[in-house]
Amino acid sequence: AQSVSQHNHHVILSEAASLELGCNYSYGGTVNLFWYVQYPGQHLQLLLKYFSGDPLVKGIKGFEAEFIKSKFSFNLRKPSVQWSDTAEYFCAVCEPDSNYQLIWGAGTKLIIKP
Amino acid sequence: EAGVVQSPRYKIIEKKQPVAFWCNPISGHNTLYWYRQNLGQGPELLIRYENEEAVDDSQLPKDRFSAERLKGVDSTLKIQPAELGDSAVYLCASTSDLAGVGELFFGEGSRLTVL
């Protein structure tokens, strides 16, 4: 079965620190990749996505992610985090063999100290 | 534009009791999903509807779970009887053909606690 692995369950950073959240997936074929975010008390929402083309994709609020096919990775980055980035971040993969069903990682809870 | 609406937000019941969750998707969204999210895990698909047809219910525990989407709009997810292990957040999401593959719009979820 396909799987998505997020390396860190909890990350604590100070404001202005740089962020990188890891995401690895197991499927070897063509995939669509996503990062979703859930702010405290809010619903899950799409942060950014990769379908094809430039492996460096930019999302909302200054986030970006890089698709590295050889490493089966899609890490999320932000150069300088803010207190408002405190949230839970989920990586998800969607591939044709599963009828485009999203396979989700377990999530990373990010806490930004003011 | 109104988002996906779910109710109730919170529900506490004793084991063996029934419970139902309701979802109103975004207007015009033909695809509706029910997910279950256990603590510390990502969402797991329970059922997917295309309009009123359940096109993927392979992961729905059919002995106790049921779902319906009458008229292809609102949907209800029912558990009867509930077990301790059913404690989780039940998420509803919707999307349309106009959105990209994998782009889902989620409700705030219904948190179930079974005592």
Short mmCIF file of C-alpha atoms in Angstrom, two decimals:
data_model
loop_
_atom_site.label_atom_id
_atom_site.label_comp_id
_atom_site.label_asym_id
_atom_site.label_seq_id
_atom_site.Cartn_x
_atom_site.Cartn_y
_atom_site.Cartn_z
CA ALA A 1 0.00 0.00 0.00
CA GLN A 2 1.13 3.51 -0.70
CA SER A 3 2.21 5.55 2.26
CA VAL A 4 3.24 9.07 3.20
CA SER A 5 5.74 9.73 5.95
CA GLN A 6 6.16 12.98 7.79
CA HIS A 7 9.34 12.89 9.79
CA ASN A 8 8.48 15.16 12.68
CA HIS A 9 5.27 15.01 14.65
CA HIS A 10 6.04 18.19 16.60
CA VAL A 11 8.25 21.14 15.70
CA ILE A 12 8.83 24.19 17.89
CA LEU A 13 10.52 27.26 16.44
CA SER A 14 11.01 30.88 17.34
CA GLU A 15 9.69 33.66 15.15
CA ALA A 16 11.92 34.47 12.17
CA ALA A 17 13.48 31.01 12.17
CA SER A 18 13.58 29.05 8.94
CA LEU A 19 11.27 26.08 8.53
CA GLU A 20 11.56 22.81 6.72
CA LEU A 21 9.04 20.01 7.22
CA GLY A 22 9.84 16.67 5.68
CA CYS A 23 7.51 14.53 3.59
CA ASN A 24 8.37 11.27 1.83
CA TYR A 25 6.06 9.02 -0.14
CA SER A 26 6.37 5.47 -1.34
CA TYR A 27 4.82 5.48 -4.82
CA GLY A 28 7.28 5.24 -7.71
CA GLY A 29 5.14 6.53 -10.54
CA THR A 30 3.57 9.83 -11.43
CA VAL A 31 2.10 11.54 -8.40
CA ASN A 32 0.36 14.73 -7.45
CA LEU A 33 1.59 16.19 -4.18
CA PHE A 34 -0.07 18.46 -1.68
CA TRP A 35 0.46 20.28 1.56
CA TYR A 36 -2.62 21.11 3.59
CA VAL A 37 -2.70 23.24 6.72
CA GLN A 38 -5.06 23.33 9.67
CA TYR A 39 -4.89 26.44 11.83
CA PRO A 40 -6.16 26.12 15.40
CA GLY A 41 -9.93 25.83 15.44
CA GLN A 42 -10.20 25.95 11.66
CA HIS A 43 -10.75 23.53 8.83
CA LEU A 44 -8.10 21.87 6.71
CA GLN A 45 -7.18 23.97 3.71
CA LEU A 46 -4.88 23.63 0.75
CA LEU A 47 -1.50 25.32 1.17
CA LEU A 48 0.15 24.33 -2.10
CA LYS A 49 0.24 21.59 -4.72
CA TYR A 50 2.53 20.03 -7.30
CA PHE A 51 1.23 18.40 -10.47
CA SER A 52 4.03 18.79 -13.00
CA GLY A 53 6.61 21.24 -14.31
CA ASP A 54 8.82 23.33 -12.06
CA PRO A 55 9.58 21.15 -9.01
CA LEU A 56 9.69 24.22 -6.79
CA VAL A 57 6.15 25.33 -6.08
CA LYS A 58 5.00 28.35 -4.18
CA GLY A 59 1.90 28.53 -2.06
CA ILE A 60 0.09 30.98 0.12
CA LYS A 61 1.66 32.92 2.99
CA GLY A 62 5.23 32.59 1.73
CA PHE A 63 5.39 28.80 1.84
CA GLU A 64 7.12 26.77 -0.85
CA ALA A 65 7.82 23.10 -1.43
CA GLU A 66 10.32 21.25 -3.57
CA PHE A 67 9.58 17.99 -5.32
CA ILE A 68 12.67 15.79 -5.54
CA LYS A 69 11.69 12.73 -7.53
CA SER A 70 14.88 10.80 -6.84
CA LYS A 71 14.31 11.13 -3.11
CA PHE A 72 10.51 10.63 -3.22
CA SER A 73 10.28 13.81 -1.21
CA PHE A 74 8.16 16.94 -1.11
CA ASN A 75 9.47 19.05 1.75
CA LEU A 76 7.74 22.23 2.86
CA ARG A 77 9.83 25.33 3.52
CA LYS A 78 9.47 28.90 4.69
CA PRO A 79 12.46 31.21 5.13
CA SER A 80 11.11 33.11 8.13
CA VAL A 81 8.16 31.88 10.17
CA GLN A 82 5.65 34.00 12.02
CA TRP A 83 3.61 33.30 15.13
CA SER A 84 0.54 33.00 12.90
CA ASP A 85 2.09 29.96 11.19
CA THR A 86 1.30 27.90 14.27
CA ALA A 87 -0.79 25.08 12.84
CA GLU A 88 -0.78 21.43 11.87
CA TYR A 89 0.62 20.65 8.44
CA PHE A 90 -0.33 17.58 6.41
CA CYS A 91 1.40 16.19 3.37
CA ALA A 92 -0.75 14.19 0.95
CA VAL A 93 -0.15 12.23 -2.23
CA CYS A 94 -2.56 11.44 -5.00
CA GLU A 95 -1.77 8.89 -7.69
CA PRO A 96 -3.69 7.39 -10.58
CA ASP A 97 -3.55 3.77 -9.40
CA SER A 98 -5.66 4.64 -6.37
CA ASN A 99 -8.27 6.44 -8.45
CA TYR A 100 -6.71 9.70 -7.33
CA GLN A 101 -7.54 9.05 -3.71
CA LEU A 102 -5.50 11.19 -1.36
CA ILE A 103 -3.09 9.33 0.91
CA TRP A 104 -2.24 11.43 3.95
CA GLY A 105 0.72 11.73 6.24
CA ALA A 106 0.20 11.81 9.99
CA GLY A 107 0.77 15.56 10.19
CA THR A 108 3.31 17.83 11.86
CA LYS A 109 2.24 20.18 14.62
CA LEU A 110 4.19 23.40 14.31
CA ILE A 111 4.38 25.80 17.25
CA ILE A 112 5.95 29.19 16.77
CA LYS A 113 7.11 30.93 19.93
CA PRO A 114 6.60 34.71 19.81
CA GLU B 1 -19.13 31.69 -0.67
CA ALA B 2 -20.25 29.47 2.17
CA GLY B 3 -17.91 26.65 3.06
CA VAL B 4 -18.62 23.05 3.95
CA VAL B 5 -20.90 22.93 6.98
CA GLN B 6 -20.87 20.07 9.42
CA SER B 7 -22.90 19.36 12.52
CA PRO B 8 -22.69 18.69 15.33
CA ARG B 9 -19.21 20.02 16.09
CA TYR B 10 -18.94 17.88 19.19
CA LYS B 11 -20.77 14.76 20.33
CA ILE B 12 -20.27 12.67 23.45
CA ILE B 13 -22.11 9.37 23.67
CA GLU B 14 -21.88 6.12 25.54
CA LYS B 15 -20.81 2.99 23.71
CA LYS B 16 -23.54 1.08 21.92
CA GLN B 17 -25.49 4.29 21.31
CA PRO B 18 -26.18 5.52 17.77
CA VAL B 19 -24.82 8.78 16.39
CA ALA B 20 -25.27 10.70 13.17
CA PHE B 21 -23.28 13.43 11.49
CA TRP B 22 -24.54 15.81 8.86
CA CYS B 23 -22.68 17.58 6.08
CA ASN B 24 -23.74 20.31 3.69
CA PRO B 25 -21.13 20.69 0.94
CA ILE B 26 -20.27 23.80 -1.01
CA SER B 27 -23.00 24.60 -3.51
CA GLY B 28 -22.37 22.98 -6.86
CA HIS B 29 -19.79 20.50 -5.58
CA ASN B 30 -20.73 17.11 -6.95
CA THR B 31 -18.10 15.09 -5.09
CA LEU B 32 -18.39 14.56 -1.34
CA TYR B 33 -16.07 12.70 1.01
CA TRP B 34 -16.31 11.46 4.55
CA TYR B 35 -13.00 11.00 6.35
CA ARG B 36 -12.15 9.80 9.84
CA GLN B 37 -9.18 11.35 11.61
CA ASN B 38 -7.81 9.66 14.68
CA LEU B 39 -5.65 11.55 17.13
CA GLY B 40 -2.15 12.04 15.78
CA GLN B 41 -2.98 10.71 12.33
CA GLY B 42 -3.98 12.01 8.96
CA PRO B 43 -7.48 11.69 7.53
CA GLU B 44 -8.59 8.25 6.34
CA LEU B 45 -11.22 7.98 3.65
CA LEU B 46 -14.48 6.31 4.65
CA ILE B 47 -16.62 6.96 1.59
CA ARG B 48 -16.69 9.07 -1.55
CA TYR B 49 -19.81 10.17 -3.41
CA GLU B 50 -20.16 11.37 -6.95
CA ASN B 51 -23.52 13.11 -6.84
CA GLU B 52 -25.78 10.63 -5.04
CA GLU B 53 -23.74 7.53 -5.92
CA ALA B 54 -21.24 6.05 -3.49
CA VAL B 55 -18.32 5.32 -5.82
CA ASP B 56 -15.79 4.27 -3.18
CA ASP B 57 -16.97 2.79 0.11
CA SER B 58 -14.32 0.10 0.39
CA GLN B 59 -13.03 1.47 3.69
CA LEU B 60 -16.40 2.03 5.34
CA PRO B 61 -16.99 -0.50 8.16
CA LYS B 62 -20.36 -1.57 6.88
CA ASP B 63 -21.34 -3.57 9.91
CA ARG B 64 -21.90 -0.41 11.92
CA PHE B 65 -21.39 2.55 9.61
CA SER B 66 -23.79 3.78 6.98
CA ALA B 67 -23.97 6.88 4.85
CA GLU B 68 -26.35 8.45 2.44
CA ARG B 69 -26.42 11.43 0.14
CA LEU B 70 -29.97 11.99 -0.89
CA LYS B 71 -30.49 14.17 -3.96
CA GLY B 72 -26.74 14.49 -4.33
CA VAL B 73 -26.39 17.42 -1.93
CA ASP B 74 -26.40 16.94 1.86
CA SER B 75 -24.99 13.80 3.37
CA THR B 76 -25.38 11.93 6.62
CA LEU B 77 -22.94 9.50 8.21
CA LYS B 78 -24.33 7.18 10.88
CA ILE B 79 -22.71 4.87 13.37
CA GLN B 80 -24.85 2.25 15.10
CA PRO B 81 -23.84 1.03 17.58
CA ALA B 82 -20.82 3.16 18.45
CA GLU B 83 -17.73 1.55 19.95
CA LEU B 84 -14.94 3.07 22.01
CA GLY B 85 -12.61 2.92 19.02
CA ASP B 86 -14.92 5.16 17.01
CA SER B 87 -13.77 8.21 18.98
CA ALA B 88 -12.29 10.47 16.31
CA VAL B 89 -12.95 13.56 14.25
CA TYR B 90 -15.23 12.93 11.29
CA LEU B 91 -14.44 15.23 8.40
CA CYS B 92 -16.58 16.04 5.43
CA ALA B 93 -15.03 17.46 2.28
CA SER B 94 -16.34 18.40 -1.11
CA THR B 95 -14.97 19.31 -4.48
CA SER B 96 -16.07 19.88 -8.05
CA ASP B 97 -14.78 19.03 -11.49
CA LEU B 98 -13.59 22.63 -11.77
CA ALA B 99 -11.14 22.16 -8.95
CA GLY B 100 -7.88 20.36 -9.51
CA VAL B 101 -7.36 16.71 -8.64
CA GLY B 102 -6.86 16.38 -4.90
CA GLU B 103 -8.10 19.88 -4.12
CA LEU B 104 -10.64 19.32 -1.41
CA PHE B 105 -12.63 21.78 0.66
CA PHE B 106 -13.11 20.62 4.22
CA GLY B 107 -15.61 21.33 6.94
CA GLU B 108 -14.50 21.93 10.51
CA GLY B 109 -15.26 18.37 11.49
CA SER B 110 -17.41 16.59 14.05
CA ARG B 111 -15.51 15.39 17.09
CA LEU B 112 -16.96 12.19 18.53
CA THR B 113 -16.13 10.91 21.98
CA VAL B 114 -17.44 7.48 22.90
CA LEU B 115 -17.40 6.70 26.62
#
